[in-house]
Amino acid sequence: MSALTRIAAVSRKEFLQLSRDRMSFGMIIMIPLVQLLLFGYAINSVVRHVPIAVVDLSGSAAARVITEQVRVTQVVDIVSRFDTPQEAEAAVIAGEVRAALVFPRDLARRVAAGDTVGQWLVDASDTMVSSALLSLRTMPLKLDAAAPAAAYTASPPTFEVSLFFNPERRSAVNIVPGLTAIVLTMTMILFTALALVRERELGNMELLITTPIHPIELMVAKLVPYILVGLVQVAIILGLGRVVFDVPFLGGLGTLALATLVFIAASLTLGLLISTIARTQLQAMQLTIFILLPSILLSGFMFPYDAMPVAAQYIAEAFPATHFVRLVRGVVLRGAETGQLAGDMLWLGGFTLVMLLVATARFHKRLD
Amino acid sequence: MTEYAIRARGISKRFGDLTAVDHLDMEVESGRIFGFLGPNGSGKTTTIRMLCGLLTPSDGDVEVLGLKVPEQAEQLRQRIGYMTQKFSLYTDLSTRENLRFMADIYGLDRRDRWRRIDEVLAQFTLTDLRDRRLDAMSGGQRQRVALAAATLHRPTLLFLDEPTSAVDPENRRDFWEKLFDLSEAGTTILVSTHYMDEAERCHRLAILERGQVRRNDAPDALMQALDGRVIEVNGPGLRQLRQHLMAQPEVVSAAQQGSSLRVLLGEPVAAPLDYLRGQLNDPAQQPRATRPNLEDVFMAATSGERAA
Ligand SMILES: Nc1ncnc2c1ncn2[C@@H]1O[C@H](COP(=O)(O)OP(=O)(O)OP(=O)(O)O)[C@@H](O)[C@H]1O
Ligand SMILES: [Mg+2]
């Protein structure tokens, strides 16, 4: 009987403590809610609206008709047109488009001969995206308005498909670089999220704020050691990925280092902001998870970014991980250079600055 | 002309409905040890925090070392040292690591830094403990490290919030020797305490109750003010006598100490010894006037009676 009383006593106490901690209470509601929305609404494993470019070397009416028929499948969105295959390839490497559809000069002859009508240049690093595009390989075309629907089913496939960057379509190739984004999000945000809160909880803060230290000095100082930690983590993941999973490394180390640094800085400052909001270490951890979940689910790490609804894509853009997933895949898998990735890097740099300023402004050398 | 390190005029601090500090006035002379004595929750820590600029007063003006607080608190930082009531150094670092940290935060000169650290290590007899982590130290040892850290940058004003709460009487005496050394060297010290023996060592003492100053004078003067009002009774039946006395409005306090009962009588009683004789319940009981001590002062000050 007394065992029951004791169990009840502890349970009652837990409930009381939980109900006093308003943020934890909120998280109990928010975490399942957000998860449900993410999985139910944003996450889509049927890939559609993949951004592609079209290169028409033939300038023929047939090219326009075929392009239109590819478009209505809704598998792809035609976002740009180029004059040469080289320009299209550069756009693929820069990550502006996932694939390019090239119509050869002799398109009219090929159509007449029932031959393959075009070539897809596909960034195959994401296997889900490349599967979707491969499904177009044998799509039937309807070139003559009068002819029956299945008129054009060439015995060679409709399109020729060249898979770049991951021709064997191994998922590890895509996962490993993306994993750096997730691991860094997890550890970097958590380290700094706890940084200020821990000092407050342990009572160090009261002493620290009576010293001449300036808030921005404190903020910057809290970041520096963890930058090193982050770089070590990236080196471990990519190094092991190379050795164990045979993940290629096409880009420059300098570009990777730069991209990693801005992302680490962005994550650390986000953690600092959390640290100025949370009152306890538990709250800091919950807020970190709150950032971590969408970072995993929306960043393109697990599910193709292109397959998400536009609204979800906008939300995804707010998370640093989304930008870094793009950056690290660009550098590691497609050999993209700094110039081609400047947009995401600048975004992360700006994010860092804003977060640092907001965190500093929120931090007062006061107890009230 | 006297110089004041601290002047506070009518400062209050309200936390919601609770008034933790209530229109408090105080002045602390430069170079003196000023004591804060008061029961739990009387507002000692809150006042110290306001004087350091960590809390914004709800009312009133504070001037510390000639600077307006909290407006100019940043300029003050370099010149004050603060030893918090809750231990606030890093317990997972060693003494030297903690002191090195504080030295850098206060911007001590690089060459001077280690010399100064060695100096305070010797001054607070910490040399043997310099490489030990603080979580492996006793309460008293830790408190010495905290004082060393608070004085490392040679502040002219030192706030010590219950610095000896975990220290045995002997170490407390040593601790106070260090404080007198600092005071001798010109440092102004404001120290809060629950210990009467410590309070008695201060040059001046403010007794707080419910956020108000009840007494504010030199300890000797405070004790003298009670002359003749403290009576010791020896003899049998002291438990019943105490119960009887506690019910009398004239009696401020009655506490048994071994085989005698120490009785403190209120201001309005004209002839305390005669009054008490009239209250005795056993002819064997022997009343005798005795020298007031600080505990009597404390009882008188905090039993709801206002300072004259
Ligand atoms: N942050 C706060 N919020 C609300 N009330 C507070 C806060 N800090 C202190 N108080 C209240 O103000 C009053 C004075 O507290 P304070 O800590 O100044 O007392 P103290 O004299 O230092 O006590 P002790 O001897 O126990 O350290 C107490 O009633 C306390 O509960
Ligand atoms: Mg206190």
Short mmCIF file of N, CA, C and O in Angstrom, two decimals, chain A residues 199-214 222 365-368, chain B residues 13 49 53-56 70 74 77-78 82 84 86-90 101-102 105-106:
data_model
loop_
_atom_site.label_atom_id
_atom_site.label_comp_id
_atom_site.label_asym_id
_atom_site.label_seq_id
_atom_site.Cartn_x
_atom_site.Cartn_y
_atom_site.Cartn_z
N GLU A 199 24.51 28.51 -17.43
CA GLU A 199 25.14 29.45 -16.51
C GLU A 199 24.09 30.09 -15.60
O GLU A 199 24.35 30.39 -14.44
N ARG A 200 22.91 30.32 -16.18
CA ARG A 200 21.85 30.92 -15.37
C ARG A 200 21.39 29.94 -14.30
O ARG A 200 21.25 30.29 -13.14
N GLU A 201 21.19 28.69 -14.71
CA GLU A 201 20.69 27.68 -13.76
C GLU A 201 21.70 27.42 -12.64
O GLU A 201 21.34 27.23 -11.50
N LEU A 202 22.97 27.38 -12.99
CA LEU A 202 23.99 27.06 -12.00
C LEU A 202 24.38 28.27 -11.16
O LEU A 202 25.11 28.14 -10.19
N GLY A 203 23.90 29.46 -11.55
CA GLY A 203 24.19 30.65 -10.75
C GLY A 203 25.43 31.40 -11.19
O GLY A 203 25.79 32.41 -10.61
N ASN A 204 26.11 30.90 -12.26
CA ASN A 204 27.30 31.60 -12.73
C ASN A 204 26.95 32.95 -13.34
O ASN A 204 27.76 33.87 -13.36
N MET A 205 25.71 33.04 -13.85
CA MET A 205 25.33 34.22 -14.60
C MET A 205 25.35 35.48 -13.73
O MET A 205 25.77 36.53 -14.17
N GLU A 206 24.92 35.34 -12.47
CA GLU A 206 24.84 36.52 -11.61
C GLU A 206 26.23 37.14 -11.44
O GLU A 206 26.37 38.36 -11.38
N LEU A 207 27.24 36.28 -11.38
CA LEU A 207 28.61 36.80 -11.27
C LEU A 207 29.05 37.40 -12.60
O LEU A 207 29.61 38.49 -12.65
N LEU A 208 28.77 36.67 -13.67
CA LEU A 208 29.24 37.08 -14.99
C LEU A 208 28.70 38.46 -15.37
O LEU A 208 29.41 39.27 -15.95
N ILE A 209 27.46 38.74 -15.01
CA ILE A 209 26.89 40.02 -15.43
C ILE A 209 27.33 41.17 -14.53
O ILE A 209 27.07 42.32 -14.85
N THR A 210 28.02 40.89 -13.43
CA THR A 210 28.59 42.00 -12.66
C THR A 210 30.00 42.34 -13.15
O THR A 210 30.61 43.27 -12.65
N THR A 211 30.51 41.57 -14.11
CA THR A 211 31.84 41.86 -14.64
C THR A 211 31.69 42.82 -15.83
O THR A 211 30.59 43.04 -16.32
N PRO A 212 32.80 43.37 -16.31
CA PRO A 212 32.70 44.34 -17.42
C PRO A 212 32.36 43.69 -18.76
O PRO A 212 32.29 44.40 -19.75
N ILE A 213 32.16 42.41 -18.85
CA ILE A 213 31.95 41.77 -20.15
C ILE A 213 30.73 42.36 -20.87
O ILE A 213 29.70 42.61 -20.23
N HIS A 214 30.87 42.62 -22.17
CA HIS A 214 29.78 43.17 -22.96
C HIS A 214 28.95 42.02 -23.53
O HIS A 214 29.51 40.98 -23.88
N LYS A 222 30.81 32.57 -26.81
CA LYS A 222 30.11 31.29 -26.66
C LYS A 222 30.12 30.49 -27.95
O LYS A 222 29.89 29.29 -27.95
N LYS A 365 22.19 42.56 -19.06
CA LYS A 365 22.98 42.30 -17.87
C LYS A 365 22.18 42.68 -16.63
O LYS A 365 22.58 43.49 -15.82
N ARG A 366 21.00 42.14 -16.53
CA ARG A 366 20.10 42.43 -15.44
C ARG A 366 19.46 41.13 -15.00
O ARG A 366 19.42 40.17 -15.76
N LEU A 367 18.93 41.15 -13.80
CA LEU A 367 18.20 39.96 -13.34
C LEU A 367 16.70 40.15 -13.46
O LEU A 367 15.94 39.21 -13.28
N ASP A 368 16.26 41.39 -13.75
CA ASP A 368 14.80 41.60 -13.89
C ASP A 368 14.43 42.02 -15.29
O ASP A 368 15.27 42.18 -16.15
N LYS B 13 11.85 47.88 -4.03
CA LYS B 13 11.77 46.89 -5.09
C LYS B 13 10.52 46.07 -4.86
O LYS B 13 10.33 45.47 -3.80
N ARG B 49 21.64 43.52 -4.90
CA ARG B 49 21.50 43.44 -6.36
C ARG B 49 21.15 44.80 -6.95
O ARG B 49 21.62 45.15 -8.04
N GLY B 53 23.40 47.17 -9.59
CA GLY B 53 22.81 47.43 -10.90
C GLY B 53 22.25 46.20 -11.57
O GLY B 53 21.97 46.20 -12.76
N LEU B 54 22.08 45.12 -10.83
CA LEU B 54 21.52 43.89 -11.42
C LEU B 54 20.00 43.91 -11.41
O LEU B 54 19.37 43.23 -12.21
N LEU B 55 19.43 44.64 -10.47
CA LEU B 55 17.99 44.81 -10.44
C LEU B 55 17.69 46.30 -10.53
O LEU B 55 18.43 47.12 -9.97
N THR B 56 16.65 46.65 -11.24
CA THR B 56 16.26 48.05 -11.35
C THR B 56 15.31 48.38 -10.21
O THR B 56 14.29 47.72 -10.06
N PRO B 70 20.88 52.26 -11.83
CA PRO B 70 21.59 51.37 -12.77
C PRO B 70 22.09 52.06 -14.04
O PRO B 70 22.76 51.40 -14.83
N GLU B 74 27.54 50.10 -15.95
CA GLU B 74 28.65 49.51 -16.70
C GLU B 74 29.99 50.11 -16.30
O GLU B 74 31.00 49.43 -16.25
N ARG B 77 31.44 48.47 -13.10
CA ARG B 77 31.83 47.06 -13.07
C ARG B 77 33.28 46.82 -12.65
O ARG B 77 33.57 45.93 -11.87
N GLN B 78 34.18 47.59 -13.23
CA GLN B 78 35.59 47.39 -12.98
C GLN B 78 35.97 47.70 -11.53
O GLN B 78 36.96 47.22 -11.02
N TYR B 82 31.79 41.36 -6.40
CA TYR B 82 30.51 40.88 -5.86
C TYR B 82 30.65 39.38 -5.60
O TYR B 82 30.96 38.62 -6.50
N THR B 84 28.39 36.44 -4.70
CA THR B 84 26.96 36.16 -4.63
C THR B 84 26.64 35.18 -3.50
O THR B 84 27.51 34.42 -3.07
N LYS B 86 24.54 32.64 -3.71
CA LYS B 86 24.66 31.32 -4.30
C LYS B 86 26.03 31.24 -4.96
O LYS B 86 26.42 32.13 -5.71
N PHE B 87 26.76 30.18 -4.70
CA PHE B 87 28.11 30.06 -5.24
C PHE B 87 28.09 30.18 -6.76
O PHE B 87 27.32 29.51 -7.43
N SER B 88 28.92 31.04 -7.30
CA SER B 88 28.76 31.35 -8.72
C SER B 88 30.03 31.19 -9.55
O SER B 88 30.09 31.64 -10.68
N LEU B 89 31.04 30.52 -9.00
CA LEU B 89 32.19 30.21 -9.84
C LEU B 89 31.93 28.86 -10.53
O LEU B 89 30.94 28.20 -10.27
N TYR B 90 32.87 28.45 -11.39
CA TYR B 90 32.66 27.22 -12.15
C TYR B 90 33.23 26.04 -11.37
O TYR B 90 34.44 25.93 -11.20
N PHE B 101 40.28 32.91 -15.47
CA PHE B 101 39.08 33.36 -16.20
C PHE B 101 38.67 34.76 -15.75
O PHE B 101 38.48 35.66 -16.56
N MET B 102 38.57 34.92 -14.43
CA MET B 102 38.15 36.22 -13.92
C MET B 102 39.18 37.30 -14.26
O MET B 102 38.82 38.43 -14.60
N ILE B 105 38.55 38.29 -17.82
CA ILE B 105 37.29 39.02 -17.98
C ILE B 105 37.46 40.47 -17.51
O ILE B 105 36.94 41.40 -18.10
N TYR B 106 38.22 40.64 -16.42
CA TYR B 106 38.43 41.99 -15.90
C TYR B 106 39.59 42.69 -16.59
O TYR B 106 39.97 43.80 -16.23
#
